[in-house]
Short mmCIF file of C-alpha atoms in Angstrom, two decimals:
data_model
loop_
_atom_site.label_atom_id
_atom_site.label_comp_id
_atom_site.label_asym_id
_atom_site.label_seq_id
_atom_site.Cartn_x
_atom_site.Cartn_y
_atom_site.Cartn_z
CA UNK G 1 168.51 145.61 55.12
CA UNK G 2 170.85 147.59 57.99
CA UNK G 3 168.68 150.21 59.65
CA UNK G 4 170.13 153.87 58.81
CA UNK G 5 171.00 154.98 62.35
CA UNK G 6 172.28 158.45 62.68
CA UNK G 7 172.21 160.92 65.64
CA UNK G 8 172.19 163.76 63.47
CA UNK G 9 170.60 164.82 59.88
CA UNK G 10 170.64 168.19 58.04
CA UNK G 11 167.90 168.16 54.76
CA UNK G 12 168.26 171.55 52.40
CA UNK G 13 165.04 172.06 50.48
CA UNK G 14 162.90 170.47 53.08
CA UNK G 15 159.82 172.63 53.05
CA UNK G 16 158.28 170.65 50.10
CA UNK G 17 159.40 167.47 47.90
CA UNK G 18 161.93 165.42 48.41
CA UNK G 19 163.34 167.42 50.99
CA UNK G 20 159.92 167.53 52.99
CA UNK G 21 159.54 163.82 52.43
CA UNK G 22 163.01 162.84 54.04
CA UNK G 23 161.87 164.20 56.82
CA UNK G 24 158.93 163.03 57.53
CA UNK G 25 160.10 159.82 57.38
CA UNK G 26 163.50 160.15 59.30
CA UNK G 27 160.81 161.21 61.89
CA UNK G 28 159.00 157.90 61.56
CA UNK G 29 161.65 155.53 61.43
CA UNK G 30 161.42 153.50 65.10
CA UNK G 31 165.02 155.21 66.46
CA UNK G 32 164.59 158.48 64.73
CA UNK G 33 167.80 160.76 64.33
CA UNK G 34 167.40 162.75 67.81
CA UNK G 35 168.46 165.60 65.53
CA UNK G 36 166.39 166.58 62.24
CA UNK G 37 167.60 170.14 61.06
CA UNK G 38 165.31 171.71 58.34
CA UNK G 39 166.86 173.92 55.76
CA UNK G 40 163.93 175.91 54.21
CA UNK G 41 163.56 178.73 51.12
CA UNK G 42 160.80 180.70 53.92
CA UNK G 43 161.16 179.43 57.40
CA UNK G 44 158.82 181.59 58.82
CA UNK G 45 155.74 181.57 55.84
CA UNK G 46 156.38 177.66 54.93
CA UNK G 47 157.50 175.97 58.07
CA UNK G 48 153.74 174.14 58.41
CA UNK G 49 154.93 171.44 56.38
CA UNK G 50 157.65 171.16 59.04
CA UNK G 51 155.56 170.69 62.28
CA UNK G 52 156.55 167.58 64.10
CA UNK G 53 152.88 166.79 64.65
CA UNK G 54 154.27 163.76 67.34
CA UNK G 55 155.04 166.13 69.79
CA UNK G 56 153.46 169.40 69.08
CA UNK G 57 156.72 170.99 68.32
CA UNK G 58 158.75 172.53 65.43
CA UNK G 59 161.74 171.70 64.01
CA UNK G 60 165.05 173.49 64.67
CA UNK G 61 164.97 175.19 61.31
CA UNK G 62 168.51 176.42 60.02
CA UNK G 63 167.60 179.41 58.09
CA UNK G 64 166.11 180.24 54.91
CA UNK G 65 167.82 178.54 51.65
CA UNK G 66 170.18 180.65 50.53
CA UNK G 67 172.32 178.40 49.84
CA UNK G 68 175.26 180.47 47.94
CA UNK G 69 174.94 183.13 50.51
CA UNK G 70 178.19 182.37 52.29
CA UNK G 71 176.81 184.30 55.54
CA UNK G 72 173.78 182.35 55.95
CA UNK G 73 175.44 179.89 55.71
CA UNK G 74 177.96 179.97 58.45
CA UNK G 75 175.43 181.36 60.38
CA UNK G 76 173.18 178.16 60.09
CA UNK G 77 176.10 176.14 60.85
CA UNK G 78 176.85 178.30 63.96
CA UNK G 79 173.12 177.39 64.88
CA UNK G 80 173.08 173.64 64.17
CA UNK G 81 176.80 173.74 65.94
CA UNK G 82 174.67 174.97 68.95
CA UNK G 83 172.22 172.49 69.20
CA UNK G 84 174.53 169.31 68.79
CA UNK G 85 176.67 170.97 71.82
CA UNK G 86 180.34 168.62 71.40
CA UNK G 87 178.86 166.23 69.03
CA UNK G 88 179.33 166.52 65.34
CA UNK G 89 176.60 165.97 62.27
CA UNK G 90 176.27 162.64 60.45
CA UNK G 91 174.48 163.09 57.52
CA UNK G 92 174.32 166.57 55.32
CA UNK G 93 171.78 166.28 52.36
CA UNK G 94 172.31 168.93 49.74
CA UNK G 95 168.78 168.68 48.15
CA UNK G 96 167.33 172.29 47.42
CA UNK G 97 167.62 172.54 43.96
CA UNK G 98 165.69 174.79 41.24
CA UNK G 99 164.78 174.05 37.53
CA UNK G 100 164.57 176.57 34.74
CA UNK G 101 162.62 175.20 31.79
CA UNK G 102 164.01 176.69 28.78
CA UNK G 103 165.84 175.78 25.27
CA UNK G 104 168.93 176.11 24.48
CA UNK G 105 168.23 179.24 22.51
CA UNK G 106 166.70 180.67 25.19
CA UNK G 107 169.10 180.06 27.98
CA UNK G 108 170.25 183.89 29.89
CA UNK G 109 173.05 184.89 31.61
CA UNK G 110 170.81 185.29 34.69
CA UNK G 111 168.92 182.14 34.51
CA UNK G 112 172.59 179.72 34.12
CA UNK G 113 173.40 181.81 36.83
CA UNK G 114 171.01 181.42 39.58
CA UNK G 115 170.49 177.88 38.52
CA UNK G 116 174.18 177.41 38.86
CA UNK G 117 174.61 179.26 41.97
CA UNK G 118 172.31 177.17 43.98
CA UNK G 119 172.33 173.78 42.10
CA UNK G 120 176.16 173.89 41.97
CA UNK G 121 177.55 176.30 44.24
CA UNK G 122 175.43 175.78 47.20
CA UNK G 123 176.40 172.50 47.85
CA UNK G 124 179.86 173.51 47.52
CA UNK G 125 179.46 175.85 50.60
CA UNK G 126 177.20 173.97 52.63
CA UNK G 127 180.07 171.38 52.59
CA UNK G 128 182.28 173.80 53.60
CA UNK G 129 180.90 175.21 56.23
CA UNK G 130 179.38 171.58 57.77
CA UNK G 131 182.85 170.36 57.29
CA UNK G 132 184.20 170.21 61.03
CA UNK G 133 180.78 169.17 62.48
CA UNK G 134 180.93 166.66 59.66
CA UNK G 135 184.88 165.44 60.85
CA UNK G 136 183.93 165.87 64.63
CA UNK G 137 180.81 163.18 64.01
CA UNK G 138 183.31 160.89 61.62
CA UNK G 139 185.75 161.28 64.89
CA UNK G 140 183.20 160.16 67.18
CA UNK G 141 182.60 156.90 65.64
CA UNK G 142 183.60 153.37 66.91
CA UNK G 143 183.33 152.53 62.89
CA UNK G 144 186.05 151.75 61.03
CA UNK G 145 185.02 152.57 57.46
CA UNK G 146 182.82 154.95 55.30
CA UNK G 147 179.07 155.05 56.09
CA UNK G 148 175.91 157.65 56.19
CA UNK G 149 175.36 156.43 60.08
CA UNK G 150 179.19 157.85 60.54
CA UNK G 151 179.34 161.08 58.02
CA UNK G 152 178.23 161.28 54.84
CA UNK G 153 177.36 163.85 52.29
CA UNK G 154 174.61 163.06 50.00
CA UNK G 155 173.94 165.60 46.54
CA UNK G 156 170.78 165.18 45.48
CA UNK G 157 171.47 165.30 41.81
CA UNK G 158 169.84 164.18 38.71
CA UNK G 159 170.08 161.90 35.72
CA UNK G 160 169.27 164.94 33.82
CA UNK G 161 173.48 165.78 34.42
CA UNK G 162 174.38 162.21 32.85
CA UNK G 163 176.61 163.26 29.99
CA UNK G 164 175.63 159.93 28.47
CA UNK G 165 172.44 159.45 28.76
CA UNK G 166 170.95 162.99 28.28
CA UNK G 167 167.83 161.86 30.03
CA UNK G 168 164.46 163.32 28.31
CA UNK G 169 166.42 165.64 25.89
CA UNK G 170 163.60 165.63 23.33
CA UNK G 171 160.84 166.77 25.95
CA UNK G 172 162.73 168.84 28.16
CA UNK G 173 166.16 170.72 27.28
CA UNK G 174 166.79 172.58 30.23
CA UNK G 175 169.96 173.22 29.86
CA UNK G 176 171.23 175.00 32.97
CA UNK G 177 169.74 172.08 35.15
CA UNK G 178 171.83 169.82 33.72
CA UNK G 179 174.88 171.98 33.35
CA UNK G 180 174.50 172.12 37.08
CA UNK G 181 173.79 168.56 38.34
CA UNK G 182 177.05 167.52 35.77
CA UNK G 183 178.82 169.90 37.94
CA UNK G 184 177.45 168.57 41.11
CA UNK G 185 178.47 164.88 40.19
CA UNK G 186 181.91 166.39 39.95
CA UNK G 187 181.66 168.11 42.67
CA UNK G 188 180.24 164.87 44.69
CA UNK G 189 183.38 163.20 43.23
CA UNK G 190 185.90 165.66 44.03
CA UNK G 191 183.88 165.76 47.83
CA UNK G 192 184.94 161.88 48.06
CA UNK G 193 188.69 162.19 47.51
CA UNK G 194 189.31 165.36 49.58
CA UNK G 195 186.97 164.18 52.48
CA UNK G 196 187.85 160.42 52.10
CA UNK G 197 191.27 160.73 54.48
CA UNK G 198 188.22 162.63 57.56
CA UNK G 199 186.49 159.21 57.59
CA UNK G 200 183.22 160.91 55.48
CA UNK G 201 181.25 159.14 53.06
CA UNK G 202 180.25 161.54 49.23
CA UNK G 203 177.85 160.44 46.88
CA UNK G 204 175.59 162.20 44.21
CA UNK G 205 172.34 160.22 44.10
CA UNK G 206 169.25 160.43 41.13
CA UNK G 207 166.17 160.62 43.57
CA UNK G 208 163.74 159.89 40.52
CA UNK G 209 161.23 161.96 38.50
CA UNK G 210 159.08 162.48 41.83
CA UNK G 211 155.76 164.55 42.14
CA UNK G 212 157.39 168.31 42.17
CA UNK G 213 157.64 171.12 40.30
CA UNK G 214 160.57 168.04 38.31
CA UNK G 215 158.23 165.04 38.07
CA UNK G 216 155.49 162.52 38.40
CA UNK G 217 156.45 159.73 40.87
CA UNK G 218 155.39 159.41 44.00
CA UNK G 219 157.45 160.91 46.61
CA UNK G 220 157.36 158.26 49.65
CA UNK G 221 158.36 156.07 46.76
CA UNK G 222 161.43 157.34 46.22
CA UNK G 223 162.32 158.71 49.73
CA UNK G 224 161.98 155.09 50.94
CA UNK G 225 164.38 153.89 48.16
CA UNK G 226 166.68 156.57 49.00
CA UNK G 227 166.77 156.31 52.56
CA UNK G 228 167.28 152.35 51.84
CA UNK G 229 169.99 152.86 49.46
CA UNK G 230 171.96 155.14 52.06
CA UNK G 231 171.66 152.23 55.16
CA UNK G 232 173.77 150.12 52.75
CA UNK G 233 176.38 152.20 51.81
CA UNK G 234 180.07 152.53 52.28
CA UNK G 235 183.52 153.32 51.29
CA UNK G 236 183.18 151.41 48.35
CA UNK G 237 180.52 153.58 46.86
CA UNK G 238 181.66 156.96 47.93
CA UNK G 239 182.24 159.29 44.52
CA UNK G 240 179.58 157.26 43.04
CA UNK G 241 176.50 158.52 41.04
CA UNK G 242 173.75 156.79 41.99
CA UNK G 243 169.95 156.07 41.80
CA UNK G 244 167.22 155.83 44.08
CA UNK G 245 167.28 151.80 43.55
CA UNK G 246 170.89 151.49 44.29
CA UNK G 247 172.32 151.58 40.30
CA UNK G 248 175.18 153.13 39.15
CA UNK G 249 173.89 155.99 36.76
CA UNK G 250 176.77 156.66 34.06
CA UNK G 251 178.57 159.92 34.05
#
């Protein structure tokens, strides 16, 4: 398996979960990314879980996790801009999510809303706004074709948004969840053709049922699958939905 080699990583949602466990191990791996940005809900009351306990230091945090609030947003890309000086970013990982559980009777306005706005919408802007760091890393590598180690934008989504499958209908409906993550995978999709021509690899990717508020596996146990599953891929999987294990999920 290809190491994943990047200068340059940006996790949302990384004060607990998935998000926390990317980055604990993108700080283990033996030529760690010399730049981990943390995207947090709290950076200032839940940043422990973000201590780099190698070197006594924190992480460059990029702001709390509003992550439809179009002026944090810039803002934490102003930041993160800052810190790479005239490099760009290699890989952006739109993870922070939220879940509502509810039926389909008992879906709200608000709840579709806020589920929606930072499932959906969030990643929309993040993209945005990480788009020329995104290009300026894609521009500064010797690589010919699409891979995370060049620029890449990874959606955390969920199998929950298959359209086919309808993933554990009968013990959890939650219907704004998946609403959301079906957008996303469109989203992800649409991502790969307008980003394609920029030299910057899209993909929507299932992480598993992990130990969150969302599951019950282990969460090294799927970090390590998805960090192996993004060292091996490339142009020919970009606008693909994706497990943790590599498999194409259907839409």
């Amino acid at each position: 398996m290809a190491e994943l080699s990047v200068r340059s990583v940006l996790v949302t949602g990384a004060n607990r979960g998935i998000g926390l466990g990317l980055v604990q191990h993108f700080l283990r791996m033996p030529k760690p990314p010399q730049w981990i940005f943390a995207g947090c809900r709290d950076p200032k009351g839940q940043k422990r879980g973000l201590h780099h306990g190698d070197t006594g230091s924190d992480l460059p945090c990029v702001g709390s996790a509003e992550v439809a609030n179009p002026a944090s947003i810039k803002a934490a890309a102003a930041k993160v801009g800052e810190h790479l000086g005239g490099s760009g970013l290699n890989l952006l990982i739109n993870n922070a999510a939220i879940l509502k559980v509810t039926t389909l009777e008992t879906e709200t306005l608000e709840d579709m809303s806020e589920v929606y706005t930072t499932n959906t919408i969030g990643p929309l802007l993040m993209a945005q706004a990480f788009l020329p760091l995104l290009k300026k890393a894609a521009q500064g590598s010797p690589s010919s074709g699409l891979s995370c180690s060049k620029a890449a934008i990874v959606n955390i989504s969920s199998s929950g948004g298959s359209i086919t499958s309808l993933y554990t209908w009968e013990i959890c409906q939650a219907t704004s969840y998946r609403c959301s993550k079906a957008a996303l995978n469109m989203l992800s999709k649409c991502q790969s053709l307008a980003y394609k021509e920029h030299g910057i690899l899209c993909v929507a990717l299932h992480p598993g049922w992990v130990q969150t508020d969302m599951g019950n596996s282990p969460v090294d146990e799927s970090v390590q699958g998805i960090l192996k599953v993004l060292s091996t891929l490339s142009e020919k999987e970009t606008g693909a939905f994706l497990d943790w294990e590599g498999k194409v999920i259907p839409w």
